[in-house]
Amino acid sequence: MMKVAMIGCGGIGEYHLSHLTTFGDIAQLAGFCDLILERAEKFAQETGRGATAYTDFRVMLTEVKPDAVFVCVPPYCHGEIEEELINRNIDFFVEKPLTLDMELAKSIEKRVAEKGLVTAVGFQCRYDMLAEHIKEFVRQNPIPFVDCTRFGSIPEVFWWKDKKLSGGQLVEQTIHQLDYIRYVLGEPETVFSMAARGFVEAADYDTDDLSATVVRFENGALATIGTGCYAESGDAFDSKTVFSAKDKRGEMKLLDTFEIFGGQQQEENEIGNLVVKGDGGLSSVSKNGLVYQNEGDPGFLCDRTFLEAVLSRDLSKIRSTYSDALKTLAFGLACNKSMETGLPVHVQDLLK
């Protein structure tokens, strides 16, 4: 039975707590830390197992002596916590994005490797029931183009509305899509991004309303990624990634469905949607193919896999280690750098 602690008892901490309370066969929830003591106390009470609340994570680590820690803090708060965990040889799970400081993340990644620590990152979408189907679709069908969209509203936390603290929507939220595309398609080579403001009216607001990115991948494929936080109605929300092949396409709605269109034999004289090709045309028959439905919360498997790896010292089932998540961070921060400079950015340059 391992001892588990948590640093950061806000909304994302609540998400992980809902999983951790079901893992009583392998984990004892022993300590919770938050700058607001009442939040840590609430988490401790919810466990019903005598966990202790703290406001100083160093004191908690000294008194609780956890085997593993969940780091659930905002993007701008990373650094000292991870360094302390590494110094104490404590395995840790960290929420995305790793940080907003690429040099800091590379330093942490290097020290984690030197210490041989078990790490995992909160890219739980990799653990859904769709990922293997999408990876198989990509293996069987060369994908020249990917179209990704994510449009929503403004989260109700103060730091999210300040790009210096959150990294903006693309790095703080849409990074899930960036990571998923990396996971099933491969590594990005170059990005070019533009941002826009003036569509959102909100107090203490200093971040982009939307951004659009063009990506070239190492395998030659292109992608467009559009994301925005200006939506005021569910009718305006969209979260979809389309993988386009020569004779079919696969559409993923994040944590919901993966639907394959095309690839079926067309009947003679059957009329569908017109697709222009040179001087002639191709008709697309509106027939649904396979539909894969995600069920449940992949975060359970994501969190459980990390804890089991801590016990076994086998990282092979962890789908997003700190080292791998560093590449996703570079993807997102390269987009931000392109927005700032107005120039294309090579993702690998950030990883050097």
XYZ file of C-alpha atoms in Angstrom:
352
model
C 0.000 0.000 0.000
C 1.544 3.278 -1.105
C 1.004 6.722 0.380
C -0.315 9.322 -2.050
C -0.476 13.096 -1.586
C -1.836 15.945 -3.677
C -0.607 19.506 -4.163
C -3.327 21.814 -5.476
C -6.933 21.253 -4.439
C -8.869 23.163 -7.081
C -11.076 21.922 -9.889
C -8.547 19.633 -11.576
C -7.575 18.262 -8.162
C -11.230 17.381 -7.584
C -11.189 15.499 -10.886
C -8.249 13.351 -9.803
C -9.625 12.917 -6.290
C -12.766 11.318 -7.752
C -10.494 8.634 -9.207
C -8.076 8.254 -6.317
C -10.795 7.560 -3.770
C -11.634 4.379 -5.699
C -8.073 3.001 -5.541
C -8.107 1.951 -1.913
C -6.639 -1.428 -2.793
C -3.275 0.105 -3.695
C -3.205 3.677 -2.367
C -3.725 5.514 0.901
C -4.588 9.193 0.473
C -2.446 10.697 3.208
C -2.060 14.435 2.586
C -3.489 17.384 0.702
C -1.887 20.787 0.237
C -3.332 24.052 -1.007
C -2.608 27.715 -0.322
C -6.238 27.939 0.797
C -6.388 25.641 3.826
C -10.161 25.166 3.595
C -9.822 23.550 0.192
C -7.202 21.097 1.412
C -9.351 20.314 4.468
C -12.358 19.633 2.238
C -10.332 17.128 0.210
C -9.034 15.455 3.368
C -12.574 15.106 4.688
C -13.801 13.608 1.430
C -11.345 10.738 1.703
C -12.715 9.678 5.096
C -9.386 8.018 5.852
C -7.607 10.408 8.174
C -5.689 12.429 5.581
C -4.078 15.673 6.768
C -4.431 19.150 5.226
C -1.504 21.531 4.714
C -0.686 24.925 3.198
C 3.071 24.251 2.871
C 3.946 21.414 0.503
C 7.425 20.987 1.985
C 5.972 20.418 5.449
C 3.512 17.927 3.993
C 6.252 16.004 2.205
C 8.329 15.857 5.391
C 5.489 14.701 7.633
C 3.540 12.451 5.263
C 6.499 10.973 3.363
C 4.399 10.059 0.321
C 5.459 7.521 -2.290
C 3.713 9.468 -5.049
C 2.324 12.974 -5.460
C -0.280 14.454 -7.795
C 0.703 18.007 -8.779
C -2.515 19.821 -9.717
C -1.521 23.494 -9.895
C -2.010 26.205 -12.567
C 0.530 26.500 -15.409
C 2.467 29.369 -13.835
C 2.996 27.583 -10.497
C 5.342 24.824 -11.648
C 9.013 24.583 -10.791
C 9.723 24.604 -7.062
C 7.278 21.765 -6.434
C 8.807 19.448 -9.028
C 12.344 20.305 -7.918
C 11.485 19.416 -4.332
C 9.914 16.125 -5.379
C 12.982 15.246 -7.432
C 15.296 16.134 -4.537
C 13.310 13.768 -2.315
C 13.117 10.982 -4.940
C 9.321 11.059 -5.027
C 7.459 9.856 -8.126
C 4.910 12.343 -9.410
C 1.953 12.915 -11.701
C 1.733 16.460 -13.074
C -1.152 18.228 -14.743
C -0.777 19.717 -18.191
C 0.691 21.990 -19.363
C 3.963 21.076 -17.662
C 4.863 24.760 -17.279
C 5.058 27.849 -19.480
C 8.872 27.864 -19.278
C 10.484 25.518 -21.788
C 13.934 25.732 -20.196
C 12.496 24.839 -16.807
C 10.651 21.856 -18.279
C 13.810 20.592 -19.998
C 15.735 20.891 -16.724
C 13.067 18.938 -14.833
C 12.933 16.278 -17.553
C 16.704 15.800 -17.367
C 16.723 15.437 -13.590
C 13.756 13.040 -13.645
C 15.694 10.801 -16.042
C 18.832 10.971 -13.910
C 16.902 9.925 -10.811
C 14.905 7.232 -12.620
C 11.608 8.555 -11.292
C 8.199 7.384 -12.458
C 6.251 10.282 -13.952
C 2.973 10.736 -15.764
C 1.158 13.739 -17.195
C -2.552 14.539 -17.337
C -3.159 13.803 -21.005
C -5.956 11.407 -20.109
C -7.458 11.566 -23.612
C -4.740 9.129 -24.739
C -6.416 6.519 -22.526
C -9.860 6.765 -24.117
C -11.480 3.935 -26.057
C -10.932 5.705 -29.394
C -7.150 6.101 -29.555
C -6.285 2.635 -30.851
C -9.027 2.813 -33.506
C -7.719 6.179 -34.687
C -4.111 4.960 -34.710
C -5.198 1.968 -36.796
C -7.075 4.275 -39.185
C -3.922 6.358 -39.616
C -1.774 3.228 -40.112
C -4.049 1.936 -42.854
C -4.671 5.278 -44.563
C -1.964 7.847 -45.324
C -3.259 11.160 -43.923
C -2.275 14.232 -45.952
C -4.407 16.651 -43.922
C -5.851 17.095 -40.423
C -8.393 19.754 -39.478
C -8.771 20.409 -35.742
C -11.154 22.806 -33.989
C -11.904 23.654 -30.369
C -14.196 26.556 -29.509
C -15.658 27.212 -26.092
C -16.024 29.898 -23.443
C -13.855 31.346 -20.676
C -13.141 29.117 -17.640
C -14.055 30.698 -14.303
C -10.591 30.967 -12.765
C -8.741 34.270 -12.545
C -5.441 33.089 -13.992
C -6.944 31.659 -17.179
C -7.825 35.118 -18.513
C -4.180 36.251 -18.345
C -2.045 34.687 -21.077
C 1.131 35.257 -19.050
C -0.317 32.938 -16.385
C -2.224 30.395 -18.471
C -0.393 30.319 -21.787
C -3.652 31.082 -23.576
C -6.339 28.678 -24.720
C -4.150 26.814 -27.195
C -1.547 25.913 -24.558
C -3.896 25.485 -21.580
C -6.872 23.699 -23.168
C -6.317 22.829 -26.814
C -3.015 21.232 -25.817
C -5.142 18.078 -25.390
C -5.792 18.094 -29.134
C -2.156 18.900 -29.901
C -1.101 15.940 -27.781
C -3.678 13.593 -29.281
C -2.651 14.457 -32.840
C 0.994 13.834 -31.909
C 0.019 10.519 -30.341
C -1.762 9.134 -33.401
C -0.068 10.935 -36.320
C 3.500 11.830 -35.379
C 5.718 14.784 -34.593
C 5.137 18.360 -35.800
C 7.990 19.997 -37.668
C 6.956 23.626 -38.256
C 4.078 25.806 -37.056
C 2.750 29.183 -38.114
C 0.115 30.771 -35.890
C -1.940 33.959 -35.809
C -4.085 35.262 -32.947
C -6.988 37.716 -32.781
C -8.613 39.811 -30.066
C -11.561 42.161 -29.835
C -14.392 39.628 -29.888
C -14.572 39.023 -26.118
C -15.695 41.514 -23.486
C -14.690 40.375 -20.019
C -13.232 41.946 -16.889
C -9.499 41.492 -16.231
C -9.158 39.795 -19.612
C -5.763 39.718 -21.314
C -5.511 36.747 -23.634
C -6.324 35.822 -27.218
C -9.956 35.385 -28.237
C -8.961 32.897 -30.898
C -6.016 31.608 -32.874
C -5.411 29.743 -36.116
C -2.376 27.549 -36.758
C -0.958 25.768 -39.774
C 1.268 22.774 -38.998
C 3.657 20.759 -41.128
C 4.459 17.336 -39.686
C 7.699 15.421 -40.100
C 5.933 12.964 -42.410
C 4.902 15.813 -44.725
C 1.251 16.039 -43.677
C -0.375 19.415 -43.009
C -2.886 20.434 -40.361
C -4.946 23.436 -39.387
C -5.840 24.063 -35.749
C -8.468 26.643 -34.846
C -9.306 27.429 -31.244
C -11.247 30.177 -29.497
C -12.925 31.131 -26.218
C -15.530 33.554 -27.565
C -18.488 31.125 -27.601
C -21.490 32.172 -25.518
C -23.772 29.266 -26.377
C -23.489 25.522 -26.632
C -24.603 25.898 -30.240
C -21.316 27.672 -30.959
C -19.144 25.052 -29.264
C -17.079 22.718 -31.399
C -14.399 20.176 -30.575
C -13.610 18.011 -33.562
C -10.556 16.624 -35.340
C -10.860 15.337 -38.898
C -8.246 12.960 -40.346
C -8.547 13.168 -44.137
C -7.399 10.265 -46.341
C -7.687 9.805 -50.118
C -10.980 7.934 -50.131
C -12.357 8.397 -46.628
C -12.148 10.530 -43.529
C -12.277 9.902 -39.817
C -13.922 12.438 -37.512
C -13.104 12.453 -33.813
C -15.127 14.342 -31.242
C -12.875 14.484 -28.197
C -13.780 11.811 -25.613
C -16.987 11.099 -27.521
C -16.912 9.377 -30.916
C -14.719 8.427 -33.848
C -16.709 8.081 -37.059
C -15.374 6.844 -40.385
C -16.978 8.174 -43.565
C -16.345 6.543 -46.948
C -14.357 3.523 -47.971
C -17.518 1.754 -49.104
C -18.359 0.561 -52.577
C -20.488 3.132 -54.389
C -23.520 1.909 -56.304
C -23.777 2.884 -59.963
C -25.805 6.078 -60.571
C -25.802 6.873 -56.846
C -25.693 10.621 -56.257
C -24.061 12.282 -53.283
C -22.083 15.413 -52.389
C -19.986 16.893 -55.183
C -16.228 17.071 -54.698
C -14.406 19.009 -57.432
C -11.416 17.287 -59.040
C -9.798 19.082 -61.947
C -12.281 19.469 -64.790
C -14.523 16.713 -63.509
C -15.798 15.641 -60.128
C -16.133 12.917 -57.572
C -19.353 12.139 -55.775
C -19.329 11.416 -52.075
C -22.135 9.125 -50.965
C -23.548 10.129 -47.591
C -23.294 6.758 -45.916
C -22.093 6.357 -42.397
C -19.340 3.848 -41.872
C -18.061 2.619 -38.553
C -18.796 4.632 -35.427
C -16.732 4.026 -32.305
C -18.169 5.357 -29.060
C -16.076 6.264 -26.054
C -17.493 5.219 -22.711
C -16.552 6.269 -19.213
C -13.810 8.565 -17.977
C -10.330 7.712 -19.302
C -8.882 9.642 -16.362
C -9.511 6.610 -14.151
C -7.199 4.489 -16.305
C -4.697 7.322 -16.641
C -4.389 7.766 -12.860
C -4.503 4.053 -12.072
C -1.800 3.293 -14.638
C 0.523 5.807 -12.991
C 0.027 4.349 -9.508
C 0.525 0.800 -10.743
C 3.748 1.915 -12.443
C 4.959 3.401 -9.157
C 4.477 0.006 -7.533
C 5.973 -2.059 -10.359
C 8.634 0.434 -11.565
C 7.458 -0.434 -15.087
C 6.669 2.652 -17.179
C 5.688 0.758 -20.321
C 1.934 1.279 -19.880
C 2.170 5.010 -19.138
C 1.085 6.704 -22.354
C 2.373 10.167 -21.449
C 5.523 10.443 -19.349
C 7.114 13.776 -18.483
C 9.621 13.240 -21.280
C 6.930 12.669 -23.904
C 4.743 15.506 -22.626
C 7.721 17.830 -23.046
C 7.320 17.402 -26.827
C 3.669 18.394 -26.620
C 4.621 21.453 -24.580
C 7.143 22.410 -27.267
C 4.359 22.077 -29.866
C 2.124 24.487 -27.970
C 4.803 27.003 -27.006
C 6.081 27.033 -30.604
C 2.600 28.154 -31.665
C 2.662 30.922 -29.055
C 6.109 32.017 -30.219
C 4.830 32.195 -33.784
C 1.904 34.382 -32.656
C 4.377 36.718 -30.953
C 6.905 36.943 -33.789
C 4.677 36.612 -36.832
C 7.092 33.991 -38.174
C 7.071 30.210 -38.667
C 8.709 28.304 -35.801
C 10.510 24.962 -35.937
C 9.269 22.899 -32.989
C 12.547 21.037 -32.552
C 14.351 24.335 -31.945
C 12.545 24.608 -28.612
C 13.702 21.144 -27.584
C 17.423 21.765 -28.194
